[in-house]
CSV table of C-alpha atoms and ligand atoms in Angstrom, one decimal:
chain,number,residue,atom,x,y,z
A,1240,UNK,CA,-349.0,113.0,34.6
A,1241,UNK,CA,-351.4,113.5,31.7
A,1242,UNK,CA,-350.1,115.9,29.0
A,1243,UNK,CA,-352.5,118.7,28.4
A,1244,UNK,CA,-352.3,121.1,25.5
A,1245,UNK,CA,-350.8,121.0,22.0
A,1246,UNK,CA,-349.0,123.2,19.6
A,1247,UNK,CA,-349.8,125.8,18.3
A,1248,UNK,CA,-352.3,126.7,21.0
A,1249,UNK,CA,-349.7,126.0,23.5
A,1250,UNK,CA,-346.3,127.5,23.1
A,1251,UNK,CA,-344.1,127.1,26.2
A,1252,UNK,CA,-341.6,129.6,24.8
A,1253,UNK,CA,-344.2,132.3,25.6
A,1254,UNK,CA,-343.3,131.7,29.3
A,1255,UNK,CA,-339.6,132.3,28.6
A,1256,UNK,CA,-339.6,135.3,26.4
A,1257,UNK,CA,-338.4,137.9,29.0
A,1258,UNK,CA,-336.6,137.9,32.3
A,1259,UNK,CA,-339.6,139.2,34.2
A,1260,UNK,CA,-342.0,136.5,33.0
A,1261,UNK,CA,-339.4,133.8,33.8
A,1262,UNK,CA,-339.1,135.3,37.3
A,1263,UNK,CA,-342.8,135.3,37.8
A,1264,UNK,CA,-343.4,131.7,36.8
A,1265,UNK,CA,-340.2,130.3,38.4
A,1266,UNK,CA,-341.0,127.3,40.6
A,1267,UNK,CA,-337.9,127.3,42.8
A,1268,UNK,CA,-335.2,129.7,43.8
A,1269,UNK,CA,-332.3,129.9,46.1
A,1270,UNK,CA,-331.6,132.7,48.6
A,1271,UNK,CA,-329.1,133.4,51.5
A,1272,UNK,CA,-331.8,132.0,53.8
A,1273,UNK,CA,-331.3,128.5,52.4
A,1274,UNK,CA,-327.6,128.2,53.2
A,1275,UNK,CA,-325.4,126.8,55.9
A,1276,UNK,CA,-321.7,127.7,55.9
A,1277,UNK,CA,-319.2,125.2,57.3
A,1278,UNK,CA,-316.3,126.8,59.1
A,1279,UNK,CA,-312.9,125.2,60.0
A,1280,UNK,CA,-311.3,126.3,63.2
A,1281,UNK,CA,-307.7,125.7,64.2
A,1282,UNK,CA,-305.3,126.5,67.0
A,1283,UNK,CA,-302.9,129.5,67.2
A,1284,UNK,CA,-303.3,133.2,66.9
A,1285,UNK,CA,-303.9,135.6,64.1
A,1286,UNK,CA,-304.2,132.8,61.5
A,1287,UNK,CA,-306.4,132.6,58.4
A,1288,UNK,CA,-304.9,129.7,56.5
A,1289,UNK,CA,-305.9,128.7,53.0
A,1290,UNK,CA,-306.8,125.0,52.5
A,1291,UNK,CA,-304.9,123.8,49.4
A,1292,UNK,CA,-307.4,121.3,48.3
A,1293,UNK,CA,-310.3,123.7,48.7
A,1294,UNK,CA,-309.5,127.0,47.1
A,1295,UNK,CA,-311.4,129.9,48.7
A,1296,UNK,CA,-311.9,128.1,52.0
A,1297,UNK,CA,-309.8,128.8,55.1
A,1298,UNK,CA,-309.0,127.6,58.6
A,1299,UNK,CA,-309.5,130.3,61.2
A,1300,UNK,CA,-307.8,130.6,64.5
A,1301,UNK,CA,-310.4,131.5,67.1
A,1302,UNK,CA,-309.3,135.1,67.4
A,1303,UNK,CA,-310.0,135.5,63.7
A,1304,UNK,CA,-313.4,133.8,63.6
A,1305,UNK,CA,-315.1,137.1,63.7
A,1306,UNK,CA,-313.7,137.9,60.2
A,1307,UNK,CA,-315.9,135.2,58.7
A,1308,UNK,CA,-318.8,135.6,61.1
A,1309,UNK,CA,-319.1,139.2,60.2
A,1310,UNK,CA,-319.6,138.1,56.6
A,1311,UNK,CA,-322.2,135.6,57.7
A,1312,UNK,CA,-324.0,138.3,59.6
A,1313,UNK,CA,-323.8,140.8,56.6
A,1314,UNK,CA,-325.0,138.2,54.1
A,1315,UNK,CA,-327.7,137.0,56.5
A,1316,UNK,CA,-326.7,133.4,56.4
A,1317,UNK,CA,-328.8,131.7,59.1
A,1318,UNK,CA,-326.4,129.0,60.4
A,1319,UNK,CA,-322.8,127.9,60.4
A,1320,UNK,CA,-321.4,124.4,61.0
A,1321,UNK,CA,-318.2,124.2,62.9
A,1322,UNK,CA,-315.3,121.7,62.2
A,1323,UNK,CA,-312.1,121.5,64.2
A,1324,UNK,CA,-308.6,121.0,62.8
A,1325,UNK,CA,-307.1,119.2,65.7
A,1326,UNK,CA,-303.3,118.9,66.0
A,1327,UNK,CA,-302.1,115.2,65.9
A,1328,UNK,CA,-300.5,115.5,69.3
A,1329,UNK,CA,-304.0,115.9,70.8
A,1330,UNK,CA,-305.4,112.8,69.0
A,1331,UNK,CA,-305.7,109.3,70.6
A,1332,UNK,CA,-307.5,106.1,69.9
A,1333,UNK,CA,-310.6,107.1,71.8
A,1334,UNK,CA,-310.8,110.7,70.6
A,1335,UNK,CA,-310.6,112.0,74.1
A,1336,UNK,CA,-310.2,115.6,72.9
A,1337,UNK,CA,-313.8,115.5,71.8
A,1338,UNK,CA,-314.7,115.7,75.5
A,1339,UNK,CA,-312.3,118.5,76.5
A,1340,UNK,CA,-314.4,121.5,77.4
A,1341,UNK,CA,-311.6,123.7,76.1
A,1342,UNK,CA,-311.3,122.1,72.7
A,1343,UNK,CA,-311.6,124.2,69.6
A,1344,UNK,CA,-315.4,123.6,69.2
A,1345,UNK,CA,-316.3,124.5,72.8
A,1346,UNK,CA,-314.1,127.6,72.6
A,1347,UNK,CA,-315.7,128.7,69.3
A,1348,UNK,CA,-319.2,128.1,70.7
A,1349,UNK,CA,-318.5,130.3,73.6
A,1350,UNK,CA,-317.1,133.1,71.4
A,1351,UNK,CA,-319.9,132.9,68.8
A,1352,UNK,CA,-322.7,132.8,71.4
A,1353,UNK,CA,-321.3,135.8,73.1
A,1354,UNK,CA,-320.4,138.0,70.1
A,1355,UNK,CA,-322.9,136.7,67.4
A,1356,UNK,CA,-325.8,135.4,69.4
A,1357,UNK,CA,-328.2,135.6,66.4
A,1358,UNK,CA,-326.2,133.2,64.2
A,1359,UNK,CA,-327.4,129.6,64.5
A,1360,UNK,CA,-324.5,127.1,65.2
A,1361,UNK,CA,-324.5,123.5,64.3
A,1362,UNK,CA,-321.8,121.1,65.5
A,1363,UNK,CA,-320.8,117.6,64.2
A,1364,UNK,CA,-321.1,114.8,66.7
A,1365,UNK,CA,-318.5,112.2,65.6
A,1366,UNK,CA,-315.0,111.3,66.7
A,1367,UNK,CA,-313.0,111.5,63.5
A,1368,UNK,CA,-311.4,114.9,64.0
A,1369,UNK,CA,-310.0,113.6,67.3
A,1370,UNK,CA,-309.0,110.0,66.8
A,1371,UNK,CA,-305.5,108.9,65.9
A,1372,UNK,CA,-306.9,106.4,63.4
A,1373,UNK,CA,-309.3,108.9,61.7
A,1374,UNK,CA,-312.5,106.9,62.3
A,1375,UNK,CA,-315.7,108.3,63.6
A,1376,UNK,CA,-316.0,105.8,66.4
A,1377,UNK,CA,-313.8,103.8,68.8
A,1378,UNK,CA,-312.1,100.6,67.7
A,1379,UNK,CA,-312.6,97.5,69.9
A,1380,UNK,CA,-311.3,94.1,68.6
A,1381,UNK,CA,-310.5,95.7,65.3
A,1382,UNK,CA,-314.1,96.9,64.8
A,1383,UNK,CA,-315.8,100.2,65.1
A,1384,UNK,CA,-317.8,99.5,68.2
A,1385,UNK,CA,-321.3,100.9,67.9
A,1386,UNK,CA,-322.5,101.0,71.5
A,1387,UNK,CA,-319.2,102.1,73.1
A,1388,UNK,CA,-319.0,104.9,70.5
A,1389,UNK,CA,-322.5,106.1,71.4
A,1390,UNK,CA,-321.5,106.5,75.1
A,1391,UNK,CA,-318.9,109.0,74.0
A,1392,UNK,CA,-321.1,110.7,71.5
A,1393,UNK,CA,-323.7,111.4,74.1
A,1394,UNK,CA,-321.1,113.2,76.2
A,1395,UNK,CA,-319.8,115.1,73.2
A,1396,UNK,CA,-323.4,116.2,72.4
A,1397,UNK,CA,-324.1,117.3,76.0
A,1398,UNK,CA,-320.9,119.3,76.1
A,1399,UNK,CA,-321.7,121.1,72.8
A,1400,UNK,CA,-325.3,121.8,74.1
A,1401,UNK,CA,-323.8,123.2,77.3
A,1402,UNK,CA,-321.8,125.8,75.5
A,1403,UNK,CA,-324.7,126.9,73.4
A,1404,UNK,CA,-324.8,124.7,70.3
A,1405,UNK,CA,-328.2,125.1,68.7
A,1406,UNK,CA,-328.2,122.1,66.4
A,1407,UNK,CA,-326.5,118.9,67.3
A,1408,UNK,CA,-325.6,117.0,64.1
A,1409,UNK,CA,-324.5,113.4,64.6
A,1410,UNK,CA,-322.5,112.5,61.5
A,1411,UNK,CA,-321.0,109.2,62.7
A,1412,UNK,CA,-323.6,106.8,61.3
A,1413,UNK,CA,-323.7,104.6,64.5
A,1414,UNK,CA,-327.1,102.8,64.9
A,1415,UNK,CA,-329.4,104.1,67.6
A,1416,UNK,CA,-327.4,107.2,68.5
A,1417,UNK,CA,-330.2,109.7,67.7
A,1418,UNK,CA,-332.5,108.2,70.3
A,1419,UNK,CA,-329.8,108.0,73.0
A,1420,UNK,CA,-328.6,111.6,72.3
A,1421,UNK,CA,-332.2,112.9,72.4
A,1422,UNK,CA,-332.8,111.2,75.7
A,1423,UNK,CA,-329.7,112.6,77.2
A,1424,UNK,CA,-330.4,116.1,76.0
A,1425,UNK,CA,-333.9,116.0,77.4
A,1426,UNK,CA,-332.8,114.6,80.7
A,1427,UNK,CA,-330.2,117.5,81.0
A,1428,UNK,CA,-332.8,120.2,80.3
A,1429,UNK,CA,-331.7,120.8,76.7
A,1430,UNK,CA,-335.2,120.2,75.3
A,1431,UNK,CA,-334.9,123.0,72.8
A,1432,UNK,CA,-331.7,121.9,71.3
A,1433,UNK,CA,-332.4,120.4,67.9
A,1434,UNK,CA,-331.0,117.3,66.3
A,1435,UNK,CA,-330.0,117.3,62.7
A,1436,UNK,CA,-329.2,113.7,61.9
A,1437,UNK,CA,-326.8,112.9,59.1
A,1438,UNK,CA,-329.2,110.1,58.6
A,1439,UNK,CA,-328.1,109.3,55.1
A,1440,UNK,CA,-324.4,109.5,54.8
A,1441,UNK,CA,-322.7,107.5,52.1
A,1442,UNK,CA,-319.2,106.1,52.2
A,1443,UNK,CA,-318.2,108.6,49.5
A,1444,UNK,CA,-315.1,109.4,47.5
A,1445,UNK,CA,-316.1,113.1,47.6
A,1446,UNK,CA,-315.0,113.7,51.3
A,1447,UNK,CA,-311.3,113.8,50.3
A,1448,UNK,CA,-310.6,117.5,50.6
A,1449,UNK,CA,-312.6,117.7,53.9
A,1450,UNK,CA,-310.4,115.1,55.5
A,1451,UNK,CA,-307.5,117.1,54.4
A,1452,UNK,CA,-309.1,120.3,55.9
A,1453,UNK,CA,-309.6,118.6,59.3
A,1454,UNK,CA,-306.3,116.8,59.1
A,1455,UNK,CA,-307.6,113.2,59.2
A,1456,UNK,CA,-306.8,112.3,55.6
A,1457,UNK,CA,-303.3,110.9,56.1
A,1458,UNK,CA,-304.0,109.1,59.3
A,1459,UNK,CA,-307.3,107.4,58.2
A,1460,UNK,CA,-306.8,103.6,58.3
A,1461,UNK,CA,-309.0,101.7,55.8
A,1462,UNK,CA,-312.4,103.1,54.8
A,1463,UNK,CA,-315.7,103.9,56.5
A,1464,UNK,CA,-317.8,101.3,54.7
A,1465,UNK,CA,-318.8,99.4,57.9
A,1466,UNK,CA,-320.8,102.4,59.1
A,1467,UNK,CA,-321.4,104.8,56.2
A,1468,UNK,CA,-323.9,103.7,53.5
A,1469,UNK,CA,-323.2,101.8,50.3
A,1470,UNK,CA,-323.8,104.2,47.4
A,1471,UNK,CA,-325.6,101.4,45.5
A,1472,UNK,CA,-328.6,101.7,47.8
A,1473,UNK,CA,-331.5,104.1,48.2
A,1474,UNK,CA,-334.2,102.1,49.9
A,1475,UNK,CA,-331.8,101.6,52.8
A,1476,UNK,CA,-331.8,105.4,53.1
A,1477,UNK,CA,-335.5,105.4,53.8
A,1478,UNK,CA,-335.0,102.9,56.6
A,1479,UNK,CA,-332.2,105.1,58.1
A,1480,UNK,CA,-334.5,108.1,58.0
A,1481,UNK,CA,-337.5,106.4,59.4
A,1482,UNK,CA,-335.5,105.1,62.4
A,1483,UNK,CA,-334.0,108.5,63.0
A,1484,UNK,CA,-337.4,110.2,62.9
A,1485,UNK,CA,-338.7,107.7,65.4
A,1486,UNK,CA,-335.7,108.4,67.6
A,1487,UNK,CA,-336.3,112.1,67.6
A,1488,UNK,CA,-334.5,113.7,64.6
A,1489,UNK,CA,-335.8,117.1,63.7
A,1490,UNK,CA,-334.1,117.4,60.4
A,1491,UNK,CA,-332.3,114.8,58.3
A,1492,UNK,CA,-329.3,115.3,56.1
A,1493,UNK,CA,-328.4,113.6,52.8
A,1494,UNK,CA,-324.7,113.6,52.1
A,1495,UNK,CA,-323.0,114.0,49.6
A,1496,UNK,CA,-325.4,116.2,47.6
A,1497,UNK,CA,-325.3,116.2,43.8
A,1498,UNK,CA,-325.0,112.4,43.1
A,1499,UNK,CA,-327.9,111.8,45.5
A,1500,UNK,CA,-330.8,114.1,44.4
A,1501,UNK,CA,-333.0,111.0,43.9
A,1502,UNK,CA,-332.5,110.2,47.6
A,1503,UNK,CA,-333.5,113.7,48.7
A,1504,UNK,CA,-336.6,113.5,46.6
A,1505,UNK,CA,-337.8,110.2,47.9
A,1506,UNK,CA,-337.2,111.1,51.6
A,1507,UNK,CA,-339.2,114.3,51.1
A,1508,UNK,CA,-342.1,112.4,49.4
A,1509,UNK,CA,-342.1,109.6,52.0
A,1510,UNK,CA,-341.6,111.5,55.2
A,1511,UNK,CA,-342.4,115.2,54.7
A,1512,UNK,CA,-339.6,116.1,57.1
A,1513,UNK,CA,-337.1,118.9,56.5
A,1514,UNK,CA,-334.2,117.5,54.5
A,1515,UNK,CA,-330.9,119.3,54.2
A,1516,UNK,CA,-328.4,118.5,51.5
A,1517,UNK,CA,-324.7,118.6,52.1
A,1518,UNK,CA,-322.7,119.7,49.0
A,1519,UNK,CA,-319.5,118.2,50.3
A,1520,UNK,CA,-315.9,119.2,49.9
A,1521,UNK,CA,-315.2,117.1,46.8
A,1522,UNK,CA,-318.2,118.6,45.0
A,1523,UNK,CA,-317.0,122.1,46.1
A,1524,UNK,CA,-313.5,121.6,44.8
A,1525,UNK,CA,-314.6,120.2,41.5
A,1526,UNK,CA,-316.8,123.2,40.8
A,1527,UNK,CA,-314.5,125.8,42.3
A,1528,UNK,CA,-311.5,124.6,40.3
A,1529,UNK,CA,-313.6,124.6,37.1
A,1530,UNK,CA,-314.7,128.2,37.8
A,1531,UNK,CA,-311.2,129.3,38.6
A,1532,UNK,CA,-310.0,127.9,35.3
A,1533,UNK,CA,-312.9,129.6,33.5
A,1534,UNK,CA,-314.3,126.4,32.3
A,1535,UNK,CA,-317.8,127.2,33.8
A,1536,UNK,CA,-319.3,130.4,35.2
A,1537,UNK,CA,-320.1,131.1,38.8
A,1538,UNK,CA,-323.8,130.8,38.0
A,1539,UNK,CA,-323.2,127.1,37.8
A,1540,UNK,CA,-323.1,127.1,41.6
A,1541,UNK,CA,-326.6,128.6,41.7
A,1542,UNK,CA,-327.7,125.9,39.3
A,1543,UNK,CA,-326.5,123.2,41.6
A,1544,UNK,CA,-328.1,124.8,44.6
A,1545,UNK,CA,-331.5,125.2,42.9
A,1546,UNK,CA,-331.1,121.5,41.9
A,1547,UNK,CA,-331.2,120.6,45.6
A,1548,UNK,CA,-334.3,122.7,46.1
A,1549,UNK,CA,-336.1,121.2,43.2
A,1550,UNK,CA,-335.3,117.8,44.7
A,1551,UNK,CA,-337.0,118.8,47.9
A,1552,UNK,CA,-334.1,120.1,50.2
A,1553,UNK,CA,-335.1,122.9,52.6
A,1554,UNK,CA,-331.5,124.1,52.9
A,1555,UNK,CA,-328.0,123.3,51.6
A,1556,UNK,CA,-324.8,123.0,53.6
A,1557,UNK,CA,-322.2,124.3,51.2
A,1558,UNK,CA,-318.7,125.8,51.3
A,1559,UNK,CA,-320.0,128.3,48.6
A,1560,UNK,CA,-322.5,129.8,51.2
A,1561,UNK,CA,-320.6,133.0,51.8
A,1562,UNK,CA,-319.5,133.5,48.2
A,1563,UNK,CA,-323.0,132.8,46.8
A,1564,UNK,CA,-324.8,134.9,49.4
A,1565,UNK,CA,-322.6,137.8,48.4
A,1566,UNK,CA,-323.2,137.1,44.7
A,1567,UNK,CA,-327.0,137.0,45.3
A,1568,UNK,CA,-326.8,140.3,47.2
B,2956,PBG,C1,-317.0,113.4,59.7
B,2956,PBG,C2,-317.5,114.2,58.6
B,2956,PBG,C3,-317.1,114.1,57.3
B,2956,PBG,C4,-317.7,115.2,56.6
B,2956,PBG,C5,-318.5,115.9,57.6
B,2956,PBG,N1,-318.3,115.3,58.8
B,2956,PBG,C6,-316.1,113.3,56.6
B,2956,PBG,C7,-316.1,111.8,56.7
B,2956,PBG,O1,-317.1,111.2,57.1
B,2956,PBG,O2,-315.0,111.3,56.5
B,2956,PBG,C8,-317.5,115.5,55.1
B,2956,PBG,C9,-317.8,116.8,54.7
B,2956,PBG,C10,-317.2,117.1,53.4
B,2956,PBG,O3,-316.6,116.3,52.6
B,2956,PBG,O4,-317.4,118.3,53.0
B,2956,PBG,N2,-317.8,112.7,60.5
């Protein structure tokens, strides 16, 4: 960019002198319309259980889901993302519970679609909340088997679509799953069900509190580096995205968020596709703890969210969604 203008004819502080002029010239902003709220569901009755590692975030039993969904409705948050806290006794090495039509996700879908039909619902497609080893896929000969995993993921996606899931979100990082899931959805007359691909998901240290929230932390054996991306890479992210677009992804996700703003920007510039950012659990807990200890102000959350928008994200999945939507209101 060529730099135009010089002092004293140009004084950029003229643009900052009052709130109203700052508002008028602002290039980006964040609103409730840009947010997706993740919700953790659990078994039992009458339970709203705090998650220790994520202050301000709770697990809801299904009969209590309407407590949080009413807030989502009130603050006009367009979509929620559902995650199950599956009891260990229901986990096995193939994640069979993922295909149980009465699992926590299917039950929640039925409830939400009946009582809150206007709220968009996104569901993760991956096996980690259901496997006894905590991995996103099935293990065959000591490896996460790509193609065998996809066979199960297809069934999981179809089940979610059947109960009204609006946005299928594969977060497993198996190769080729977007195309296979799209094909299966179309064949079963779910042509209007969207696919949001977690196309660029890094093997990150920032997922710790989430794994605690869904109960996979203590059981996870090893790490996820053979399927999630190496955080040293960004060109590889473009390859992931281009393959997923070809396979039928409607939206792509970059995850985690804050350390990967460069990746969001280059995807947006290269592909012009809607990109969502996931401000993950570790990011949430860092910021939330600092706010609770009065080290930084709540406004710092807005600053991080606008950062995603500046980088090119259309929306942000964040555990702050309800708190910030209320704050903005
Ligand atoms: C699992 C999944 C993870 C998250 C969303 N879906 C964790 C993982 O891959 O281990 C992380 C979300 C967060 O940290 O907030 N497929």
